[in-house]
PDB file of C-alpha atoms in Angstrom:
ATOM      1  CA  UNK Q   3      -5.696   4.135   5.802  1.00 86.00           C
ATOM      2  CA  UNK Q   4      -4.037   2.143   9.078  1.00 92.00           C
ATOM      3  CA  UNK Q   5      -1.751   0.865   6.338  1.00 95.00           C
ATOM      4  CA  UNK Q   6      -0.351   3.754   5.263  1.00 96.00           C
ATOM      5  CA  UNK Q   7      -0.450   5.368   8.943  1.00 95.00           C
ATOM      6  CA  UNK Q   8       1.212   2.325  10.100  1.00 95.00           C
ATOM      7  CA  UNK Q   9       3.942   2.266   8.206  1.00 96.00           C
ATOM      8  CA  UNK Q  10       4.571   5.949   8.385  1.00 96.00           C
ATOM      9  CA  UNK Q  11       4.571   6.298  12.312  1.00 95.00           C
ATOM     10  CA  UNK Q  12       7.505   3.422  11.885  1.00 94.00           C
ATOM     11  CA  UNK Q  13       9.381   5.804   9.582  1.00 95.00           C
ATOM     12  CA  UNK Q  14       8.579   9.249  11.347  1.00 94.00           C
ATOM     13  CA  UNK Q  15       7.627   8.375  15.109  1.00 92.00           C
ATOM     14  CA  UNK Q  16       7.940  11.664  16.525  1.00 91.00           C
ATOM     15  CA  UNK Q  17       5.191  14.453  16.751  1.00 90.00           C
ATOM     16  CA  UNK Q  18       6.665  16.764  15.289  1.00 93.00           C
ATOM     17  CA  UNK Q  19       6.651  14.754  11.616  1.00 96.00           C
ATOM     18  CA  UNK Q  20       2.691  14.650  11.960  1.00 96.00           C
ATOM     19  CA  UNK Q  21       2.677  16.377   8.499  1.00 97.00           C
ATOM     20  CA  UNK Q  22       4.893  13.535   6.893  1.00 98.00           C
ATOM     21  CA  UNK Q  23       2.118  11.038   8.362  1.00 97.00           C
ATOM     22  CA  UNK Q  24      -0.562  12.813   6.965  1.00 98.00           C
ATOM     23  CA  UNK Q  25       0.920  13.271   3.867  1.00 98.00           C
ATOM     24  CA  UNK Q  26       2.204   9.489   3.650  1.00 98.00           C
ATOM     25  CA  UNK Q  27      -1.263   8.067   4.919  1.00 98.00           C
ATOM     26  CA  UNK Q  28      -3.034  10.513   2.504  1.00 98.00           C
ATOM     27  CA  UNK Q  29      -0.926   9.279  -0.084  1.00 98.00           C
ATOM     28  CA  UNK Q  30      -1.712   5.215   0.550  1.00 98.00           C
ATOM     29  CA  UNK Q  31      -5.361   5.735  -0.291  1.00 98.00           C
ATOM     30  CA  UNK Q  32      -5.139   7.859  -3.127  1.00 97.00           C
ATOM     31  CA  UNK Q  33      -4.888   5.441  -5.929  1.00 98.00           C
ATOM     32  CA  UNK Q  34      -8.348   4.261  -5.036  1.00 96.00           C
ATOM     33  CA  UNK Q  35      -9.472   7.630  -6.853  1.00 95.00           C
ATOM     34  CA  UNK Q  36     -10.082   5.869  -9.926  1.00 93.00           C
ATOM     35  CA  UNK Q  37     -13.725   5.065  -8.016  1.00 88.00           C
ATOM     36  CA  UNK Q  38     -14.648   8.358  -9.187  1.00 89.00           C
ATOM     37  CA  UNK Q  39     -13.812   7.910 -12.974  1.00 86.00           C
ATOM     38  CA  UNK Q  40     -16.552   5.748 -13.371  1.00 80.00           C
ATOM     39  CA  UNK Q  41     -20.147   6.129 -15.414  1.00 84.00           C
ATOM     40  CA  UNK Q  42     -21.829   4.147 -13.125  1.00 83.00           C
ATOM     41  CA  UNK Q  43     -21.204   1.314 -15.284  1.00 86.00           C
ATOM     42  CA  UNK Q  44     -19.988  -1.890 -12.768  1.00 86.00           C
ATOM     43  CA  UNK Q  45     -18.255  -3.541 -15.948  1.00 86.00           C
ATOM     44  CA  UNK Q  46     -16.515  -0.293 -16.376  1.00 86.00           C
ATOM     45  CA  UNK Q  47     -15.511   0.539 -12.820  1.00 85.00           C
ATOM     46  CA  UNK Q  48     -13.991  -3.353 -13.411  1.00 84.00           C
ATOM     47  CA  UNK Q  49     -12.344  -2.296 -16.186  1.00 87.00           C
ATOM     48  CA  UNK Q  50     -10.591   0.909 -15.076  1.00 90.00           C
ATOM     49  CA  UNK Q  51     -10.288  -0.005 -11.446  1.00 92.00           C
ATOM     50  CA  UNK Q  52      -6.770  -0.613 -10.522  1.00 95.00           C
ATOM     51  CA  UNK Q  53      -5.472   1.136 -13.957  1.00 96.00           C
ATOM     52  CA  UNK Q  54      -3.500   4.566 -14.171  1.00 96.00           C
ATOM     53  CA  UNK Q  55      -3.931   5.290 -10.726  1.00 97.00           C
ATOM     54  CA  UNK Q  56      -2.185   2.268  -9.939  1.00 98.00           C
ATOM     55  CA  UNK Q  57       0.512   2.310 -12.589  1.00 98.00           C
ATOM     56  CA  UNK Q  58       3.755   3.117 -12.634  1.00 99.00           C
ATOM     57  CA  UNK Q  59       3.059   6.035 -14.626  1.00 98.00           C
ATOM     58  CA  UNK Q  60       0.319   7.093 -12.938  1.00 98.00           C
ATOM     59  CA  UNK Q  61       2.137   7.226  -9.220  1.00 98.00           C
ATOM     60  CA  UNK Q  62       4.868   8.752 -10.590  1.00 99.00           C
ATOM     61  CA  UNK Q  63       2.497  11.403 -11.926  1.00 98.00           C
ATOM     62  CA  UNK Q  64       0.132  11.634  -8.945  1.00 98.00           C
ATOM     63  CA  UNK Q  65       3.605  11.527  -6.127  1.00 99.00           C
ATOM     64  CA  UNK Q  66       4.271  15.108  -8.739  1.00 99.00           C
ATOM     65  CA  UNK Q  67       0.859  16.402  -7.994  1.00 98.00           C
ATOM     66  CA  UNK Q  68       0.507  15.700  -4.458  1.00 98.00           C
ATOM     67  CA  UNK Q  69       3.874  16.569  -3.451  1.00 98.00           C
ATOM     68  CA  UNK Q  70       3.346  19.894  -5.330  1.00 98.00           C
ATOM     69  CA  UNK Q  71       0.617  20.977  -3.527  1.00 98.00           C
ATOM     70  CA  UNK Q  72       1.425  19.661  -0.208  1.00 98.00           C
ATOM     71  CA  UNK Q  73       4.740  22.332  -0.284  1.00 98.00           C
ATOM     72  CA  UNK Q  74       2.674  24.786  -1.940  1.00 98.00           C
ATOM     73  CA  UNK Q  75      -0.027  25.054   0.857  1.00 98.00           C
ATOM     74  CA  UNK Q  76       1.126  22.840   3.451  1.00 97.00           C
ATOM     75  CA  UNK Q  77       4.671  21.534   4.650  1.00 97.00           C
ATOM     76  CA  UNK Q  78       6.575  25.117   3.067  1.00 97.00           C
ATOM     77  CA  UNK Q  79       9.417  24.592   4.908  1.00 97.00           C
ATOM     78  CA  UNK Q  80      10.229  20.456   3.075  1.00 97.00           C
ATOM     79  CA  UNK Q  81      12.306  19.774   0.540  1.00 98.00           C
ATOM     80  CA  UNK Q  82      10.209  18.899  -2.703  1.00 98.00           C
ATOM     81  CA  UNK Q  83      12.191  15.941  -2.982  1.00 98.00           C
ATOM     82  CA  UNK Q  84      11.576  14.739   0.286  1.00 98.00           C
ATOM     83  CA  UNK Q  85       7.722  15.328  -0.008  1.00 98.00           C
ATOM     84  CA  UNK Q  86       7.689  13.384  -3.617  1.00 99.00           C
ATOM     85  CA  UNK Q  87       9.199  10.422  -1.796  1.00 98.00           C
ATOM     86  CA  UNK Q  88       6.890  10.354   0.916  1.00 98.00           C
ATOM     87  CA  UNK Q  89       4.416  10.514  -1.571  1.00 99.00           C
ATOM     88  CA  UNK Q  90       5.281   8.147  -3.798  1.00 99.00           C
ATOM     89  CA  UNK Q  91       6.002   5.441  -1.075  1.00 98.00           C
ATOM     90  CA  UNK Q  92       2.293   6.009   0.516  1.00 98.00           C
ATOM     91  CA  UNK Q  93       0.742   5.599  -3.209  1.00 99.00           C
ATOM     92  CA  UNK Q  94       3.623   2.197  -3.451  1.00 98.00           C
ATOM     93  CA  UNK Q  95       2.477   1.155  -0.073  1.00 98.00           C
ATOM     94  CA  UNK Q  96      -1.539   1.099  -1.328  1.00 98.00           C
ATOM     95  CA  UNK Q  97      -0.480  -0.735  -5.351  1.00 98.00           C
ATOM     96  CA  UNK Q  98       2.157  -3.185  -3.428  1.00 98.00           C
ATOM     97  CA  UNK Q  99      -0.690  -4.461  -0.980  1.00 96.00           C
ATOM     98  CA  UNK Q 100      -3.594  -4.363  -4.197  1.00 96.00           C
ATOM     99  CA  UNK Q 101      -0.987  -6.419  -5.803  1.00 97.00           C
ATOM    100  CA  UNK Q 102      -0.567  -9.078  -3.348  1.00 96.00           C
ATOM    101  CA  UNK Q 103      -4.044  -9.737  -3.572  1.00 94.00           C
ATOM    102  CA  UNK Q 104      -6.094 -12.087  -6.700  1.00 90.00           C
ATOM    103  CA  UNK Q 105      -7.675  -9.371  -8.344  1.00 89.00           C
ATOM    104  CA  UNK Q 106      -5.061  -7.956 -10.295  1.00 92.00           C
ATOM    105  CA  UNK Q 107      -2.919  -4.630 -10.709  1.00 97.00           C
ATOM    106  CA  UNK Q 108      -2.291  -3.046 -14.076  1.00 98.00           C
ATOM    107  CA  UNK Q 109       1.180  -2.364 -12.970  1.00 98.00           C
ATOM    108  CA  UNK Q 110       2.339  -0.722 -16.137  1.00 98.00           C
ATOM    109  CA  UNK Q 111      -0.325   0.953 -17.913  1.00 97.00           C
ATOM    110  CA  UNK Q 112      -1.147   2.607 -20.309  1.00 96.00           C
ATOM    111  CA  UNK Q 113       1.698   0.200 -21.713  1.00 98.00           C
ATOM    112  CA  UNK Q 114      -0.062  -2.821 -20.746  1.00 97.00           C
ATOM    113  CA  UNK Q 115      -3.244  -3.727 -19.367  1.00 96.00           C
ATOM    114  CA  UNK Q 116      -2.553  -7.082 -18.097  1.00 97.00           C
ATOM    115  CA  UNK Q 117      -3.443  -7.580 -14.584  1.00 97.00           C
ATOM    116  CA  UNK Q 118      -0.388  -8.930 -12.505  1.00 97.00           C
ATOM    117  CA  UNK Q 119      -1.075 -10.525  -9.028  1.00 96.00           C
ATOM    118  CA  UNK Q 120       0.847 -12.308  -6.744  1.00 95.00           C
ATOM    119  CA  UNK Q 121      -2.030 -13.850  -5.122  1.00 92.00           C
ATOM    120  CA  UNK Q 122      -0.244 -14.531  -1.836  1.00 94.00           C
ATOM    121  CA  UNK Q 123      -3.351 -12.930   0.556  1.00 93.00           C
ATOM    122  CA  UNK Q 124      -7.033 -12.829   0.702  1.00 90.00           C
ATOM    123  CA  UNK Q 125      -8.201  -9.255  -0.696  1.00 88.00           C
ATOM    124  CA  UNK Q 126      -9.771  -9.016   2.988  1.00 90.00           C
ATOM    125  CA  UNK Q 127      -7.503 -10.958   5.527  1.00 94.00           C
ATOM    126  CA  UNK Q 128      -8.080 -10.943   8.805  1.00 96.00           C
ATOM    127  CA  UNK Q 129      -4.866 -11.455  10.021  1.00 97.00           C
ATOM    128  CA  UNK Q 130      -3.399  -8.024   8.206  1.00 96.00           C
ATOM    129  CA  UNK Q 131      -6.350  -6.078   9.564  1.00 96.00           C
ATOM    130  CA  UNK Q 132      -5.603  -7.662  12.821  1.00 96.00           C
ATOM    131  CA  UNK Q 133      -1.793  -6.403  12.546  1.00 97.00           C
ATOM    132  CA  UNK Q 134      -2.895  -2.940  11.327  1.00 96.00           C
ATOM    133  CA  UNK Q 135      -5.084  -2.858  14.233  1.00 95.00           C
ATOM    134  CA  UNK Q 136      -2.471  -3.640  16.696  1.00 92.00           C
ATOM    135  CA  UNK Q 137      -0.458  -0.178  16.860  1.00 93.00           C
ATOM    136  CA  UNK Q 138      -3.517   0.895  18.087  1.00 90.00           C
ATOM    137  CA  UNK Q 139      -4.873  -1.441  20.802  1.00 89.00           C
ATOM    138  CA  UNK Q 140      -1.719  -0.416  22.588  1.00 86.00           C
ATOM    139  CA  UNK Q 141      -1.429   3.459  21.879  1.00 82.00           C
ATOM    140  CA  UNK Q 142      -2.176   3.680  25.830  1.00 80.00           C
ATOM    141  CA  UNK Q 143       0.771   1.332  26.370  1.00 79.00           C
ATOM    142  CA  UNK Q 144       3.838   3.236  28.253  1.00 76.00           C
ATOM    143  CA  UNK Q 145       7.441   1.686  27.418  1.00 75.00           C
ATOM    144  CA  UNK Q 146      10.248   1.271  25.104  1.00 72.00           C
ATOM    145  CA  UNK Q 147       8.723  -1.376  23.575  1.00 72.00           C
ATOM    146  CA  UNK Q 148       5.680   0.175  22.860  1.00 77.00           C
ATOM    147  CA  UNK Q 149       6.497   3.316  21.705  1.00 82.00           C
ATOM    148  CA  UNK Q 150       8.400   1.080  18.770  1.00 90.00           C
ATOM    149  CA  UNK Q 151       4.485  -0.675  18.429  1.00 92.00           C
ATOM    150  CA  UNK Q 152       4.173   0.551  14.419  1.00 94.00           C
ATOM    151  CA  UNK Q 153       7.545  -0.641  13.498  1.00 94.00           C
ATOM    152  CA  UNK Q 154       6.776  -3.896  15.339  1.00 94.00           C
ATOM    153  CA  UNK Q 155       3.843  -4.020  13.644  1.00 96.00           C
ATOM    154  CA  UNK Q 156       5.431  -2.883  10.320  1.00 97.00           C
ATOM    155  CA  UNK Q 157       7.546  -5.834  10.367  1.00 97.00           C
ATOM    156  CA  UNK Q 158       5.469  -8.450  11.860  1.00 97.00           C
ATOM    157  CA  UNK Q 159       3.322  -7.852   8.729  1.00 98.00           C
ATOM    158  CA  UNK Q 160       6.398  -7.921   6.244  1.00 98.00           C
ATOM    159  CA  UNK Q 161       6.946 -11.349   8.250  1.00 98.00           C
ATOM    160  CA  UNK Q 162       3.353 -12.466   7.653  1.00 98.00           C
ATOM    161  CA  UNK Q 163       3.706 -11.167   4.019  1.00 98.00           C
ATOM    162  CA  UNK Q 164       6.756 -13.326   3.698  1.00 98.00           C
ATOM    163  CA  UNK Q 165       5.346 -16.581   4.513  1.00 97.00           C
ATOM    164  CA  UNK Q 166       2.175 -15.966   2.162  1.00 96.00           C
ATOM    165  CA  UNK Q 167       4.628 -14.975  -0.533  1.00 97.00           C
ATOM    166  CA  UNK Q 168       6.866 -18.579   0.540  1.00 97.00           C
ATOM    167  CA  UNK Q 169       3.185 -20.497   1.250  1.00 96.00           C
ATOM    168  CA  UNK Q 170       2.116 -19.266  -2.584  1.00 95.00           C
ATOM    169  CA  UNK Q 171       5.344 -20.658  -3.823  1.00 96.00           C
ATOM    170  CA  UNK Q 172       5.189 -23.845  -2.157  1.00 97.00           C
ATOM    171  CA  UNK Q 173       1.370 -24.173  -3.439  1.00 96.00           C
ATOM    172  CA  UNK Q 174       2.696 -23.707  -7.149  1.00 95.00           C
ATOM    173  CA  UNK Q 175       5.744 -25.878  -6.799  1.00 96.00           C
ATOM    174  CA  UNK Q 176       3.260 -28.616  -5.619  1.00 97.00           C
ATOM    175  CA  UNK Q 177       0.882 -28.286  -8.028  1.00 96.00           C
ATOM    176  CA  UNK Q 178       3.397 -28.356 -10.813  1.00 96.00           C
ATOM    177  CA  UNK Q 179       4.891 -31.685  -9.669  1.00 96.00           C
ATOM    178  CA  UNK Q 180       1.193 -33.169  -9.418  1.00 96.00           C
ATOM    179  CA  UNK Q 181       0.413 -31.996 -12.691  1.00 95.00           C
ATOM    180  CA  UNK Q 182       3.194 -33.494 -14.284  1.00 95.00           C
ATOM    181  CA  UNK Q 183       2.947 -36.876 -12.555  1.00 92.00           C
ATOM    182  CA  UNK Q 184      -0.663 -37.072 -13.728  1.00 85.00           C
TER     183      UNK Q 184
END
């Protein structure tokens, strides 16, 4: 959830876009529904976790839904379009960060069920918690600088993403070359 509010303060700082947070921040947990689809069954919940709702498809689908009845009930006065991209960026925010983790994303069911993964972070780093939690240690901050604080934040994590996503290719490259000398 500080994810997606994060990242959405950085694109719509001012009060008056508190509805384009909501929606966005919403959004950036709502893949995480498939919890719910479960039996009760742990090897099932492994087996469905991280499937439609984190698709392609199944974003596409869900950024429909939610932007649907966020103008029905809620933000009237937005453009539909403007409310499905919101949405769909908060549900790409929350599948981008599953992917980066090991565990795996089934990025294009129901077509495939592979798993991809870039493996370039822990699946709980402390460093991106300690990011997310920044905006917030200095929401009592007064200046130009901080009132920027989630887009600073915004892209000192893309920066921190960056060198895991560099660090993981570095790791491979290595590897490769020791393999083959072996």
């Amino acid at each position: 959830m500080l994810l997606g509010r994060m990242i959405a303060r950085s694109i719509w700082p001012e009060r008056k876009e508190r509805g384009m947070v909501i929606l966005t921040t919403i959004c950036s947990e709502f893949p995480d529904i498939d919890v719910f689809f479960s039996n009760g069954n742990p090897l099932q919940h492994l087996q469905i976790h991280r499937g439609l709702t984190h698709s392609i498809l199944g974003a596409s689908l869900l950024a429909l839904l939610l932007a649907g009845v966020t103008k029905r009930w809620f933000l009237k006065e937005r453009r539909f379009s403007t409310l499905y991209l919101a949405s769909l960026g908060g549900l790409g925010i929350h599948i981008f960060f599953d992917l980066v983790t090991s565990y795996g994303t089934m990025l294009f069911y129901p077509f495939s069920k592979a798993r991809l993964s870039f493996d370039t972070v822990f699946i709980v780093d402390p460093y991106i918690w300690l990011i997310l939690l920044l905006p917030l240690l200095l929401r009592w901050r007064r200046g130009a600088l901080f009132a920027h604080r989630n887009l600073i934040a915004t892209i000192i994590l893309a920066l921190y993403l960056s060198l895991g996503f560099l660090n993981h290719g570095v790791a491979m490259h290595r590897l490769q070359r020791w393999t083959t000398a072996q």
